[in-house]
Coordinates of C-alpha atoms in Angstrom, one line a residue:
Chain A
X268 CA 57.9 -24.0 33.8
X269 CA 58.6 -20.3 33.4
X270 CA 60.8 -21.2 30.3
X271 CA 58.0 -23.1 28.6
X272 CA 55.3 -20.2 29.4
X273 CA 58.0 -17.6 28.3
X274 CA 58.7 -19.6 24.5
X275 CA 54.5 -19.7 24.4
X276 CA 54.2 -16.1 25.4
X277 CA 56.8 -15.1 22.7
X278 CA 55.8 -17.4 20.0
X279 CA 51.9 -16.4 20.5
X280 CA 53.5 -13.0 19.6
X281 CA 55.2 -14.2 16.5
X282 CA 52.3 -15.4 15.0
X283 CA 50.0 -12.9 15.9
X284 CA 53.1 -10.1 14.7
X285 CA 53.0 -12.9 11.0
X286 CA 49.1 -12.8 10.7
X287 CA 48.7 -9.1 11.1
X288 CA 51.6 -8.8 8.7
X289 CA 49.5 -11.2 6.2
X290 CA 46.6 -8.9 6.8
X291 CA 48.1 -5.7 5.9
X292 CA 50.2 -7.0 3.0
X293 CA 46.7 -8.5 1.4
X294 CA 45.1 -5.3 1.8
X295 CA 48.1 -3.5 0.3
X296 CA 47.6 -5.7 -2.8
X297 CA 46.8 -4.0 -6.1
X298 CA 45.9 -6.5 -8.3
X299 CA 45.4 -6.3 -12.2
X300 CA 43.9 -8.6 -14.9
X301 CA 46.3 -9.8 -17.5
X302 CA 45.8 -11.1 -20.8
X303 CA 47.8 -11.3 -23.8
X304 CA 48.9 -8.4 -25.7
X305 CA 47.0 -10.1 -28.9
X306 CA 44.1 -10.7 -27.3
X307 CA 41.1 -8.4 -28.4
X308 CA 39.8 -7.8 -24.6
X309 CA 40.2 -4.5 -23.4
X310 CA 37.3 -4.9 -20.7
X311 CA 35.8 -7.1 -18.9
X312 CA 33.1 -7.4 -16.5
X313 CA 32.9 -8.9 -12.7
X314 CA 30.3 -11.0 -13.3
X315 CA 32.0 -12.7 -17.0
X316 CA 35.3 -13.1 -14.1
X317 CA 33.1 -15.2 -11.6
X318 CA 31.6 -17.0 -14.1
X319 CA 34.9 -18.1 -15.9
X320 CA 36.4 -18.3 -12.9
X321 CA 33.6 -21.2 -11.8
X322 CA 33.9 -22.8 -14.9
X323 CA 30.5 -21.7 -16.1
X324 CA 32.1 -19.5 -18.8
X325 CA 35.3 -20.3 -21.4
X326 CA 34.7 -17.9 -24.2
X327 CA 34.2 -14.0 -24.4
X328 CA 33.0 -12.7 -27.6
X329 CA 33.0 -16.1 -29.4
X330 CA 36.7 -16.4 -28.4
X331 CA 38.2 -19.3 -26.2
X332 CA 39.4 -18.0 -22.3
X333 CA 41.5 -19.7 -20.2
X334 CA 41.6 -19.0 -16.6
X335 CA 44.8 -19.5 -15.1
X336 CA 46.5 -19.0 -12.0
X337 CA 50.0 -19.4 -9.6
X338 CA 50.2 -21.8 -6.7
X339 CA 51.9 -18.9 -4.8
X340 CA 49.4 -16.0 -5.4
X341 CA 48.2 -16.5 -1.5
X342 CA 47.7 -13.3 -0.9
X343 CA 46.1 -12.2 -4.1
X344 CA 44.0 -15.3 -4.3
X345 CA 42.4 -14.4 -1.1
X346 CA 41.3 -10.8 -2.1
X347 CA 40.3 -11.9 -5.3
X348 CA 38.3 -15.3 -4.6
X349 CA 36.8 -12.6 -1.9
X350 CA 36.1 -9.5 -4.6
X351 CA 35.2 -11.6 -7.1
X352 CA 33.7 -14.9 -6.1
X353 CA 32.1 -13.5 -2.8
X354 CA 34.4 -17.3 -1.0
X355 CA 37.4 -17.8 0.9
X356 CA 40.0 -19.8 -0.5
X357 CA 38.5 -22.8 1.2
X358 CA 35.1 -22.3 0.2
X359 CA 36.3 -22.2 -3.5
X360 CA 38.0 -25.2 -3.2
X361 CA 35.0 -27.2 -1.9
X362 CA 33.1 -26.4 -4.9
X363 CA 35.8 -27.6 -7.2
X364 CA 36.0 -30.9 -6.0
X365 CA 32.3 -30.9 -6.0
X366 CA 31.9 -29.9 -9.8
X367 CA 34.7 -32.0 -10.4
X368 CA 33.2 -35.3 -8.7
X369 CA 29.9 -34.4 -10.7
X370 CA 31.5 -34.8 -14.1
X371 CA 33.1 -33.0 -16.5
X372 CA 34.7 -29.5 -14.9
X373 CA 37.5 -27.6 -16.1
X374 CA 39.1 -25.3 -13.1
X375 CA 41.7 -22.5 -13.8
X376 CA 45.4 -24.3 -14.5
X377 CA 47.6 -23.8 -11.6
X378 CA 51.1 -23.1 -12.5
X379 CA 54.1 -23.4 -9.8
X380 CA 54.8 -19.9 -9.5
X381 CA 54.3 -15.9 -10.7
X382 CA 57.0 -16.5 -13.7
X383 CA 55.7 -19.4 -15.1
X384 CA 52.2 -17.8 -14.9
X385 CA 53.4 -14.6 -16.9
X386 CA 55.1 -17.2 -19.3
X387 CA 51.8 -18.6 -20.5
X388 CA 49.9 -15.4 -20.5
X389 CA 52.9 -14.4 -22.9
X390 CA 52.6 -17.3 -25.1
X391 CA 48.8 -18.6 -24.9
X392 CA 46.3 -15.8 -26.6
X393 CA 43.2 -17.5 -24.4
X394 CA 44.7 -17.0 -20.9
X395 CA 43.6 -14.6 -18.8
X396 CA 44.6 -13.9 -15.0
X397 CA 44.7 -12.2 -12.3
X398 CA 48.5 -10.5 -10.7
X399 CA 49.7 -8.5 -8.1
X400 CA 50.9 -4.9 -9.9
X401 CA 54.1 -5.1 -7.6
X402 CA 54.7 -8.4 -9.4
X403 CA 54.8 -7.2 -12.5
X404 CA 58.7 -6.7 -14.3
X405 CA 58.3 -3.3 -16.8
X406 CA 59.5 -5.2 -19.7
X407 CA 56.7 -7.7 -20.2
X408 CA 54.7 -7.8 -23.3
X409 CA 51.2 -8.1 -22.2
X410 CA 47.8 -6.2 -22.0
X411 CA 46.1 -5.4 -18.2
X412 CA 42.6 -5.1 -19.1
X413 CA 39.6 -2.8 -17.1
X414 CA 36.9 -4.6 -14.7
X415 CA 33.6 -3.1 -15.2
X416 CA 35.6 0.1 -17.1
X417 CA 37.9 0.8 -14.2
X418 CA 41.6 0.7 -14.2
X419 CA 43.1 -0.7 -10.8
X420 CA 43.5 2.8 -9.7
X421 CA 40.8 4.2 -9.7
X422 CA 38.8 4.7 -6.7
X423 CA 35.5 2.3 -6.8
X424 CA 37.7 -0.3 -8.5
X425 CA 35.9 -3.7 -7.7
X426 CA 39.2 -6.2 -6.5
X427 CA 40.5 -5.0 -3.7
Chain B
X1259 CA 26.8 -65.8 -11.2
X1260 CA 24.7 -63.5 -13.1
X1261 CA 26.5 -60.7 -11.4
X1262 CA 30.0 -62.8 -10.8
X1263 CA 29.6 -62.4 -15.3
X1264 CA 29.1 -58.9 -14.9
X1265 CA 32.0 -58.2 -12.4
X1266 CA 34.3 -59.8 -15.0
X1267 CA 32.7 -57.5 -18.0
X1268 CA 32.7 -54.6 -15.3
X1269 CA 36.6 -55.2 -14.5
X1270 CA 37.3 -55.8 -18.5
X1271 CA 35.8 -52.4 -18.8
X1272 CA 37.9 -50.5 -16.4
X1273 CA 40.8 -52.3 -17.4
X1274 CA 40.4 -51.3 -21.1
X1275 CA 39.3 -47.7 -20.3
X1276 CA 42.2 -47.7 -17.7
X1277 CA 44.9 -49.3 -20.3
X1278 CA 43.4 -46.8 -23.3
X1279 CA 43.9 -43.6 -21.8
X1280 CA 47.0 -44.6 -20.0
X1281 CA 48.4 -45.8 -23.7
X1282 CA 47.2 -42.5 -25.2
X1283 CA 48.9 -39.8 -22.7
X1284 CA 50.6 -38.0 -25.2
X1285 CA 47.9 -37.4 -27.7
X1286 CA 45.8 -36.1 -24.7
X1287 CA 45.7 -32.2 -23.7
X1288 CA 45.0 -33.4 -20.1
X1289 CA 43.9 -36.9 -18.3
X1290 CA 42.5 -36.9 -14.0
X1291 CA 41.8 -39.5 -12.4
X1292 CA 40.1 -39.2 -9.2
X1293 CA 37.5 -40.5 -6.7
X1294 CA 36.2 -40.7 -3.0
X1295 CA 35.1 -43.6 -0.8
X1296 CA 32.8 -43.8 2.5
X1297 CA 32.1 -45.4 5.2
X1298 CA 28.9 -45.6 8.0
X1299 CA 27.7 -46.4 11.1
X1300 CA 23.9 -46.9 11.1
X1301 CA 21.1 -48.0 12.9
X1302 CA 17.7 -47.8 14.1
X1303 CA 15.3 -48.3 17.1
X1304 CA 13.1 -50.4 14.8
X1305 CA 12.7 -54.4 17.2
X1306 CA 15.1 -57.3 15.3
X1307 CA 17.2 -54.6 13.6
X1308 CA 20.9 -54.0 14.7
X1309 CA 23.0 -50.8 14.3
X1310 CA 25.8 -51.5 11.7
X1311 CA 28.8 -50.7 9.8
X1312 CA 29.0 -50.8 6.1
X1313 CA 31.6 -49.8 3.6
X1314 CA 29.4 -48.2 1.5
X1315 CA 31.3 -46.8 -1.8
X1316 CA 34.3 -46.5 -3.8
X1317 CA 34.2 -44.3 -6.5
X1318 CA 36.5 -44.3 -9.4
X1319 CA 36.2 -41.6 -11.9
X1320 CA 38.6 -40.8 -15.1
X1321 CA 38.3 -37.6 -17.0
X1322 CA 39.9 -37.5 -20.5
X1323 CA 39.8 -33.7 -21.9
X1324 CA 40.9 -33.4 -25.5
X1325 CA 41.2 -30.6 -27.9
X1326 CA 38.1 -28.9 -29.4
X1327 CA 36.1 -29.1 -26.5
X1328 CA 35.8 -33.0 -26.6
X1329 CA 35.9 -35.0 -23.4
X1330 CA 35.4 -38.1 -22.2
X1331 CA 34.6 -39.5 -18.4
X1332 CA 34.0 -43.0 -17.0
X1333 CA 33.1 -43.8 -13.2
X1334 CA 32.8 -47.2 -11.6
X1335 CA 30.9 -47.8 -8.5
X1336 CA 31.7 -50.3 -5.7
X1337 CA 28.9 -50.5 -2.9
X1338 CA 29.2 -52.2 0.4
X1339 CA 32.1 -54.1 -0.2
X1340 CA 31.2 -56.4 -3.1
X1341 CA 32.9 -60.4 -3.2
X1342 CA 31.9 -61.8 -6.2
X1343 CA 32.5 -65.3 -4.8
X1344 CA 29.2 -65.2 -2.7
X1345 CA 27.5 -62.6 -5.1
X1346 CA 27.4 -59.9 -2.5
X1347 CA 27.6 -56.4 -2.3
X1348 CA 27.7 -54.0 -6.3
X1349 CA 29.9 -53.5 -8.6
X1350 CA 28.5 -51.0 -11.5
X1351 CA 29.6 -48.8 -14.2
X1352 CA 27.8 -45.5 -12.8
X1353 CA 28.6 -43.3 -15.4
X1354 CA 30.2 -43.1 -18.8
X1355 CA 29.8 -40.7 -21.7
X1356 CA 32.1 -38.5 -24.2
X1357 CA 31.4 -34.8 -25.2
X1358 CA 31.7 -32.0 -27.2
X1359 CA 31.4 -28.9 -25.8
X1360 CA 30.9 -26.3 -29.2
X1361 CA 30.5 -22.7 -27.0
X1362 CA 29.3 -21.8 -23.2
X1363 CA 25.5 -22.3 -24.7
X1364 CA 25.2 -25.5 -26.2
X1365 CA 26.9 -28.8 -25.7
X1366 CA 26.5 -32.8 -26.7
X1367 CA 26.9 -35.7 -24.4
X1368 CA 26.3 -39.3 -25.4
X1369 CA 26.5 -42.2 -22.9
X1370 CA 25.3 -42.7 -19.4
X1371 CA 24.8 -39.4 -17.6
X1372 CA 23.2 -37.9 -14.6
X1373 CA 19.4 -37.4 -15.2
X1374 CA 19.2 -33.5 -15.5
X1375 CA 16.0 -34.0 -12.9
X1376 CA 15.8 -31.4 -9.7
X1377 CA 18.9 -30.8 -7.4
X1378 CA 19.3 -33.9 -5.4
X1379 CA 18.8 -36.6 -8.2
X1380 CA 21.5 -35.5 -10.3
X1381 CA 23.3 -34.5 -7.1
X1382 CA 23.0 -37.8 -6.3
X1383 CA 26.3 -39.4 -3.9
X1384 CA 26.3 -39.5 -0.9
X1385 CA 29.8 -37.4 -0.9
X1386 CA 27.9 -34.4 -2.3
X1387 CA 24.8 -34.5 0.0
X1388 CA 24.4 -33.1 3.2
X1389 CA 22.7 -35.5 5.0
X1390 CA 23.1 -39.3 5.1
X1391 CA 19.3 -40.5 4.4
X1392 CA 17.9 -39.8 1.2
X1393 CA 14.9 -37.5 0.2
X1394 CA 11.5 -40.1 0.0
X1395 CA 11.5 -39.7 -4.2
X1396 CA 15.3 -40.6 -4.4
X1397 CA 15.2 -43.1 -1.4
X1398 CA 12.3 -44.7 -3.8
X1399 CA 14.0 -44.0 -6.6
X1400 CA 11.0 -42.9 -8.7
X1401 CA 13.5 -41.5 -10.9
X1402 CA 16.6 -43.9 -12.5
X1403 CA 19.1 -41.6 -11.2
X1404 CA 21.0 -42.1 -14.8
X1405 CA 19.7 -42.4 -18.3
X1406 CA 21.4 -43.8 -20.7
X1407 CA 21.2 -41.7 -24.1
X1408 CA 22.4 -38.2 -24.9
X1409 CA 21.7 -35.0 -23.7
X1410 CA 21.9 -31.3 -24.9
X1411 CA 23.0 -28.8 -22.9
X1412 CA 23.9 -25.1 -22.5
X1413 CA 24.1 -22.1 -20.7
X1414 CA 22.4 -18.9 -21.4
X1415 CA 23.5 -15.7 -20.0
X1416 CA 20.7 -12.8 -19.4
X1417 CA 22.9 -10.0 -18.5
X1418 CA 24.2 -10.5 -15.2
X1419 CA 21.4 -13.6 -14.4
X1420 CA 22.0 -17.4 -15.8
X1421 CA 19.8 -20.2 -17.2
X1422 CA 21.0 -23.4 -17.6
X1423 CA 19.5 -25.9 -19.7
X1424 CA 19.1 -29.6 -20.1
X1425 CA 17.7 -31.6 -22.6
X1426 CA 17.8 -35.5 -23.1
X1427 CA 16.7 -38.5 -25.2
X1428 CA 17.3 -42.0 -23.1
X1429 CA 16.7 -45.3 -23.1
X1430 CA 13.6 -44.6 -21.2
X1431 CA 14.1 -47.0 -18.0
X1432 CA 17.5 -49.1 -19.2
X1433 CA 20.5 -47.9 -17.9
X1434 CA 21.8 -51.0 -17.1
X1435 CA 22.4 -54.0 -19.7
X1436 CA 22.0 -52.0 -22.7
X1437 CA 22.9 -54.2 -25.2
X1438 CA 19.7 -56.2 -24.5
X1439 CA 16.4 -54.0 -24.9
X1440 CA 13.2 -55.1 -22.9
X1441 CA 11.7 -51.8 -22.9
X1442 CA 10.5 -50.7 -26.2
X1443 CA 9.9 -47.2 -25.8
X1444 CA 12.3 -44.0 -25.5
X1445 CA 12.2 -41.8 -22.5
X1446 CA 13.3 -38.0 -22.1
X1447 CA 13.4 -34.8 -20.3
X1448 CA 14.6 -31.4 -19.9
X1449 CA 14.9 -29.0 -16.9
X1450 CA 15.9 -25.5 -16.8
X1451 CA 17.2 -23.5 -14.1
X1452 CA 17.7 -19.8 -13.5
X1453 CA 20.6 -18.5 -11.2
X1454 CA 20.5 -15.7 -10.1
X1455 CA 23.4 -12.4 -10.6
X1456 CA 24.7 -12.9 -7.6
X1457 CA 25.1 -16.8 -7.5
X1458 CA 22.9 -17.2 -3.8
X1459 CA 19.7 -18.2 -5.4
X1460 CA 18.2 -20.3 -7.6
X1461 CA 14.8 -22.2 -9.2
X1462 CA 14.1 -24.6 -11.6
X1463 CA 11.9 -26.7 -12.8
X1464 CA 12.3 -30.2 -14.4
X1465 CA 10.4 -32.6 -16.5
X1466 CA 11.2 -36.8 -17.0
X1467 CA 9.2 -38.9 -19.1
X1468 CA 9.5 -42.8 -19.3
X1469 CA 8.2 -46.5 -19.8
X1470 CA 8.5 -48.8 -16.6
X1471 CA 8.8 -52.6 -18.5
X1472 CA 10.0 -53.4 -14.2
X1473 CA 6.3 -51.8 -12.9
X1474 CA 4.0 -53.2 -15.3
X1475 CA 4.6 -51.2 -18.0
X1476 CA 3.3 -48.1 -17.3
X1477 CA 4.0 -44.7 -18.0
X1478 CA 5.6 -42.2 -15.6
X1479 CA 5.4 -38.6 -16.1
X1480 CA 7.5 -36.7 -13.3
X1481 CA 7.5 -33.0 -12.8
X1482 CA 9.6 -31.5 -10.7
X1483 CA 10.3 -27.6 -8.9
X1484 CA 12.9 -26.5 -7.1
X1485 CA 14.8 -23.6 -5.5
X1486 CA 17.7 -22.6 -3.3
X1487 CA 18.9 -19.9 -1.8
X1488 CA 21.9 -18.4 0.5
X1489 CA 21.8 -15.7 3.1
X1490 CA 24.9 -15.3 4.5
X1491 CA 26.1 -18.8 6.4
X1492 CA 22.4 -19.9 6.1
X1493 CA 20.9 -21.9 3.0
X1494 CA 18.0 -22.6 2.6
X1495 CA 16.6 -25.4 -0.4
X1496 CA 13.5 -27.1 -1.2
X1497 CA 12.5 -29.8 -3.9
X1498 CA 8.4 -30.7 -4.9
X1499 CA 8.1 -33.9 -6.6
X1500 CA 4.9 -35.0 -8.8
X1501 CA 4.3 -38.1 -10.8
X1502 CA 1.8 -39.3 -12.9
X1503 CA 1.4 -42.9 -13.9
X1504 CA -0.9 -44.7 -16.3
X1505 CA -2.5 -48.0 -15.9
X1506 CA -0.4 -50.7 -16.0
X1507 CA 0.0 -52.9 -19.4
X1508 CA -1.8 -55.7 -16.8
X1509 CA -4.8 -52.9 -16.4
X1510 CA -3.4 -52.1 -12.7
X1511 CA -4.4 -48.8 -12.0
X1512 CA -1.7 -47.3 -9.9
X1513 CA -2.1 -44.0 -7.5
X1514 CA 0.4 -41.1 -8.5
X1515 CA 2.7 -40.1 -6.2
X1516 CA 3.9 -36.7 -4.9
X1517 CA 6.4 -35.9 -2.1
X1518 CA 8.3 -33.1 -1.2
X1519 CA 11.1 -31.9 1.4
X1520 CA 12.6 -28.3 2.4
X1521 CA 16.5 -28.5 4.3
X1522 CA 18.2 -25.4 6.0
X1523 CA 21.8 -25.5 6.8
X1524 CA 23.6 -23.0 8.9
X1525 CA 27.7 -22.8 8.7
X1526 CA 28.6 -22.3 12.6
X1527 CA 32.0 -21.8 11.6
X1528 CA 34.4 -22.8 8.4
X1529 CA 34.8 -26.6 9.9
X1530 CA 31.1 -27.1 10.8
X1531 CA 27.5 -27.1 9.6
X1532 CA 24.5 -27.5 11.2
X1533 CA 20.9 -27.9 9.9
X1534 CA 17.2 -30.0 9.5
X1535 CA 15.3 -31.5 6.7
X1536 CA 12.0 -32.1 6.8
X1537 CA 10.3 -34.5 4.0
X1538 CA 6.8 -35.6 3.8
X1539 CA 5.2 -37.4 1.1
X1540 CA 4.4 -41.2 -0.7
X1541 CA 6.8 -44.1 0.6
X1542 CA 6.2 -47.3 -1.2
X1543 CA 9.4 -48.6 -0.1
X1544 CA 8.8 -48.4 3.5
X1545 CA 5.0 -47.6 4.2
X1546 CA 3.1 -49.3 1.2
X1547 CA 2.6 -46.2 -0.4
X1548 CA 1.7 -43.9 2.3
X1549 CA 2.5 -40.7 3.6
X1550 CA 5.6 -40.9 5.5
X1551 CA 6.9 -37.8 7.4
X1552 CA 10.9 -37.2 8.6
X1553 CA 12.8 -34.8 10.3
X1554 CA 16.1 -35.2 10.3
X1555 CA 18.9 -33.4 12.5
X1556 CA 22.5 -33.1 11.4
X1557 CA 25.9 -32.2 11.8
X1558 CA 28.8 -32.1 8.8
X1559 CA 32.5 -31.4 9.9
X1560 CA 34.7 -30.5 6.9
X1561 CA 38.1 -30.0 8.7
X1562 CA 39.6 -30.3 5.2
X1563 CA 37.8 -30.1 1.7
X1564 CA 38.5 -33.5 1.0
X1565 CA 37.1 -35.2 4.2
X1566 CA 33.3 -34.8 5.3
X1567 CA 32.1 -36.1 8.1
X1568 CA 28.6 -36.5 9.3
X1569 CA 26.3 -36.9 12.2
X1570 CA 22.3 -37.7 11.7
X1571 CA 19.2 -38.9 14.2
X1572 CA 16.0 -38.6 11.9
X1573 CA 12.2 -39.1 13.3
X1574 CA 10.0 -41.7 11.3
X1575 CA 6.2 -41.5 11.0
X1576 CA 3.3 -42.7 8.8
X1577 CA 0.0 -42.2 8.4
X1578 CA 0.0 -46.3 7.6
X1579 CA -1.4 -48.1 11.4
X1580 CA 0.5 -51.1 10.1
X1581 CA 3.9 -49.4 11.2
X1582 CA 5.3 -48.1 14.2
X1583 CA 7.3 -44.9 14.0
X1584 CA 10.4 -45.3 14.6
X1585 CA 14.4 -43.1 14.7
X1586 CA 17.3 -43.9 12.6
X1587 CA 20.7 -42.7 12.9
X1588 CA 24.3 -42.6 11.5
X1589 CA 27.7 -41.4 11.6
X1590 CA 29.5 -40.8 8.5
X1591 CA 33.0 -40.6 7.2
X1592 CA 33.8 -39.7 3.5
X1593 CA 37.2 -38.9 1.6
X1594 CA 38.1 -37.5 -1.7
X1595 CA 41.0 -38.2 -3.4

C-alpha cells in the first residue's frame, strides 16, 4: 500500500515538474511571422492575422494568403491562438468544425512538422506563418515580417 | 412510394456526387468529406404522450475546393432513421451548391444554400445549436431554412470592425422538387451584419421575401434583428422576428406574426456550459396561433470538440385556454466526424 502511494506521490511530482516545464518553455517562446522572401508584405496587422487566421480573410493587398501551420507547434500554437485569437487551442478548434459543418471553410493547412512547414513557406509565395525564432536554421531564405510595426523584440510586441 | 422514388433519386445522387469526385481526385487541389449524427431522449408531461428515443440525423457533407476560388459542397440528410419499405422517417438532399469566391468581398454561390436570415436559421442543426428545442419562428418554420437559387456574398472590412453581407435570389418557397415549379414567383433577401474589432459582439439585421403556393398563396415579408455578444465565459444573444403576410389568393386574411427569444450561456469550465432561453411569441404549430411562452434550462458537456452532449427541461405556456401548459425534456448526444 505504501508502494502504490509512494509511485502516486512521485508520479504527481512528475507531472506537475512536466507541466511547469510546459509553462515556462511557452512563455520563453519568441515567436515571428514568416512569409516568403518574394512576397511584398513587410507588415502586417493583428487584427488582418485573426482574421486570416479564422478564415474570414485570404488576401492582403489584392494578393492571395495562405495560412499555414505544423502539427507540432504545441507550444507556439498556444501563445499564439491566445495573442492572437483571444482562444485556447480547444476553443479554436470548436469553431473550425463549426464553420466547417456550416459550408464552405478553408482552415490553415497543417503540415507534419517545423521542416516541412519552412519548406512550403520557401516554395509557396501565398503562405504565411507563424515560428518559434529558436526554430529557425540561419541559412533559410525567407522574410519575418512586423505585427502592428513591431519586430519580435521589441518591448510591446503583441505575440507573446 | 412517392418518397420510396425519391430515396432512389436521393441515393442516385449521392452515388454520382460520391463516384464524381472520388474519379476526379487528381485534378482536385483538395476534396473533405465529413459529417455528424445524433441521437435523443425526449419527452414530456403532456397525458397520452410517452418519453422516447429517436435517432434523429445523419449528416453527410462533401466539400470539393478547386483552383481559383471555385468550390463545390453537397450534404444529404437522414432523419429519424428513415426505411423506405414502410415510407418512414427522411431522406433529403439538405444542401448543394458550387462557388466562386473572386476576393474576401464578394463571392457567387448557385444551388441550395442556407437562407442568410438571422443567427439561428442559417445556424440551423441541431449539432451547432445549444439547446435541443427550437426557437418558436424556426420550430414553425416561418422561414424555409434553405432556398434554392444563388446568393452574393462578401465581407467588408472597416478598419479593425467587419460587415458581412448576404444577398440572394431563390425560388421563393421551392427548395424541394425543383424541377417541377408550382410557385410562380421568385423570392429573395439580404442581411447584413456588423462584427465588431474584437470578435465578442455582433448585430444584424435581415430581410426574406417570398410567395407561399403551401399557405394560400400569400405573401410573406420577414424582418429580422439580431445581436450577440461575449463577456468573458458569458454570452449573451437575442433574435426579434416580424412577418407580414398578405391575404391569401382564397381572400383569407391571415394575422402576422412576431416572436422573439433572448439565451445566455455561461462556460463553468472548458468541458461544460450552462445557460436559459427564454422565447415568447406566435405558435401556430402548437397553440393555434397564439402566444406561447418557454423557458428553457440547459446543460452542454463538450469533453471533446467533436462530441456534444446536452441536457434540457423547458416550461410551456399559452395564453390559448384550450391548452394546458405543460414541460418537455431531453438528453442529447451528438458526434462529429
Amino acid at each position: 500500500m505504501n508502494n502504490i502511494t509512494k509511485h502516486i506521490r512521485n508520479f504527481s511530482i512528475a507531472l506537475l515538474f512536466f507541466v511547469i516545464l510546459q509553462i515556462s518553455h511557452a512563455a520563453s517562446l519568441e515567436l515571428v511571422i514568416l512569409v516568403h522572401k518574394d512576397n511584398s508584405i513587410s507588415d502586417i496587422s493583428s487584427v488582418d492575422l485573426r482574421r486570416i487566421w479564422l478564415g474570414k480573410k485570404g488576401e492582403i493587398n489584392g494578393l492571395p494568403i495562405t495560412a499555414i501551420s505544423a502539427e507540432t507547434q504545441l507550444n507556439s500554437k498556444i501563445v499564439f491562438y491566445k495573442s492572437i485569437l483571444n482562444k485556447s487551442r480547444k476553443g479554436l478548434r470548436k469553431y473550425y468544425i463549426r464553420e466547417e459543418l456550416k459550408g464552405t471553410f478553408k482552415k490553415p493547412k497543417s503540415f507534419k512538422n517545423i521542416d516541412l512547414l519552412l519548406f512550403e513557406v520557401q516554395t509557396d509565395t501565398t503562405a504565411i506563418c507563424f515560428i518559434d525564432k529558436a526554430d529557425l536554421p540561419d541559412s533559410l531564405n525567407l522574410k519575418i515580417i512586423t505585427v502592428d510595426g513591431k519586430h519580435a523584440d521589441e518591448k510591446d510586441y503583441i505575440i507573446k | 412510394m412517392l418518397r420510396g422514388t425519391l430515396f432512389q433519386i436521393h441515393s442516385l445522387l449521392l452515388i454520382i456526387f460520391f463516384t464524381s469526385t472520388a474519379i476526379s481526385v487528381s485534378s482536385t487541389k483538395e476534396i473533405k468529406f465529413k459529417g455528424w449524427l445524433d441521437t435523443e431522449f425526449k419527452g414530456d408531461n403532456k397525458e397520452d404522450t410517452k418519453s422516447y428515443f429517436d435517432v434523429d440525423h445523419l449528416y453527410l457533407m462533401t466539400e470539393v475546393n478547386l483552383d481559383e476560388g471555385f468550390s463545390g459542397f453537397a450534404e444529404i440528410e437522414f432523419e429519424h432513421a428513415p426505411n423506405t419499405d414502410n415510407e418512414k422517417g427522411q431522406i433529403s438532399l439538405d444542401r448543394l451548391y458550387s462557388q466562386k469566391v473572386f476576393s474576401d468581398y464578394f463571392g457567387l454561390r448557385f444551388g441550395k444554400f442556407s437562407t442568410p436570415f438571422g443567427y439561428w436559421t442559417p445556424t440551423h442543426w441541431a449539432i451547432l445549436t445549444e439547446t435541443v428545442s427550437k426557437p418558436l419562428h424556426e420550430l414553425n418554420k416561418y422561414i424555409p431554412s434553405k432556398s434554392v437559387g444563388f446568393e452574393a456574398f462578401g465581407n467588408i472590412f472597416l478598419q479593425k470592425h467587419e460587415f458581412e453581407w448576404k444577398l440572394f435570389f431563390s425560388n421563393g418557397s421551392e427548395i424541394e422538387g425543383t424541377d417541377e415549379m408550382d410557385d410562380k414567383s421568385f423570392g429573395g433577401g439580404a442581411d447584413l451584419r456588423f462584427v465588431h474589432a474584437n470578435g465578442n459582439s455582433f448585430v444584424g439585421s435581415s430581410i426574406y421575401h417570398q410567395h407561399n403556393p403551401q399557405k394560400d398563396g400569400r405573401t410573406e415579408r420577414s424582418f429580422v434583428g439580431y445581436g450577440g455578444i461575449t463577456l468573458g465565459d458569458f454570452d449573451m444573444r437575442s433574435e426579434f422576428i416580424y412577418q407580414d403576410r398578405s391575404n391569401g389568393v382564397s381572400g383569407v386574411e391571415y394575422n402576422n406574426i412576431a416572436t422573439f427569444y433572448v439565451t445566455g450561456k455561461y462556460q463553468v469550465s472548458p468541458d461544460i456550459a450552462i445557460g436559459t432561453r427564454y422565447d415568447d411569441g406566435d405558435d401556430e404549430r402548437n397553440f393555434e396561433s397564439k402566444i406561447h411562452t418557454m423557458t428553457s434550462l440547459f446543460l452542454n458537456w463538450t469533453p471533446i470538440s467533436e462530441i456534444i452532449g446536452k441536457v434540457e427541461y423547458d416550461f410551456h405556456s399559452s395564453d390559448n385556454v384550450n391548452y394546458e401548459d405543460y414541460n418537455s425534456w431531453a438528453l442529447y448526444l451528438g458526434l462529429i466526424f
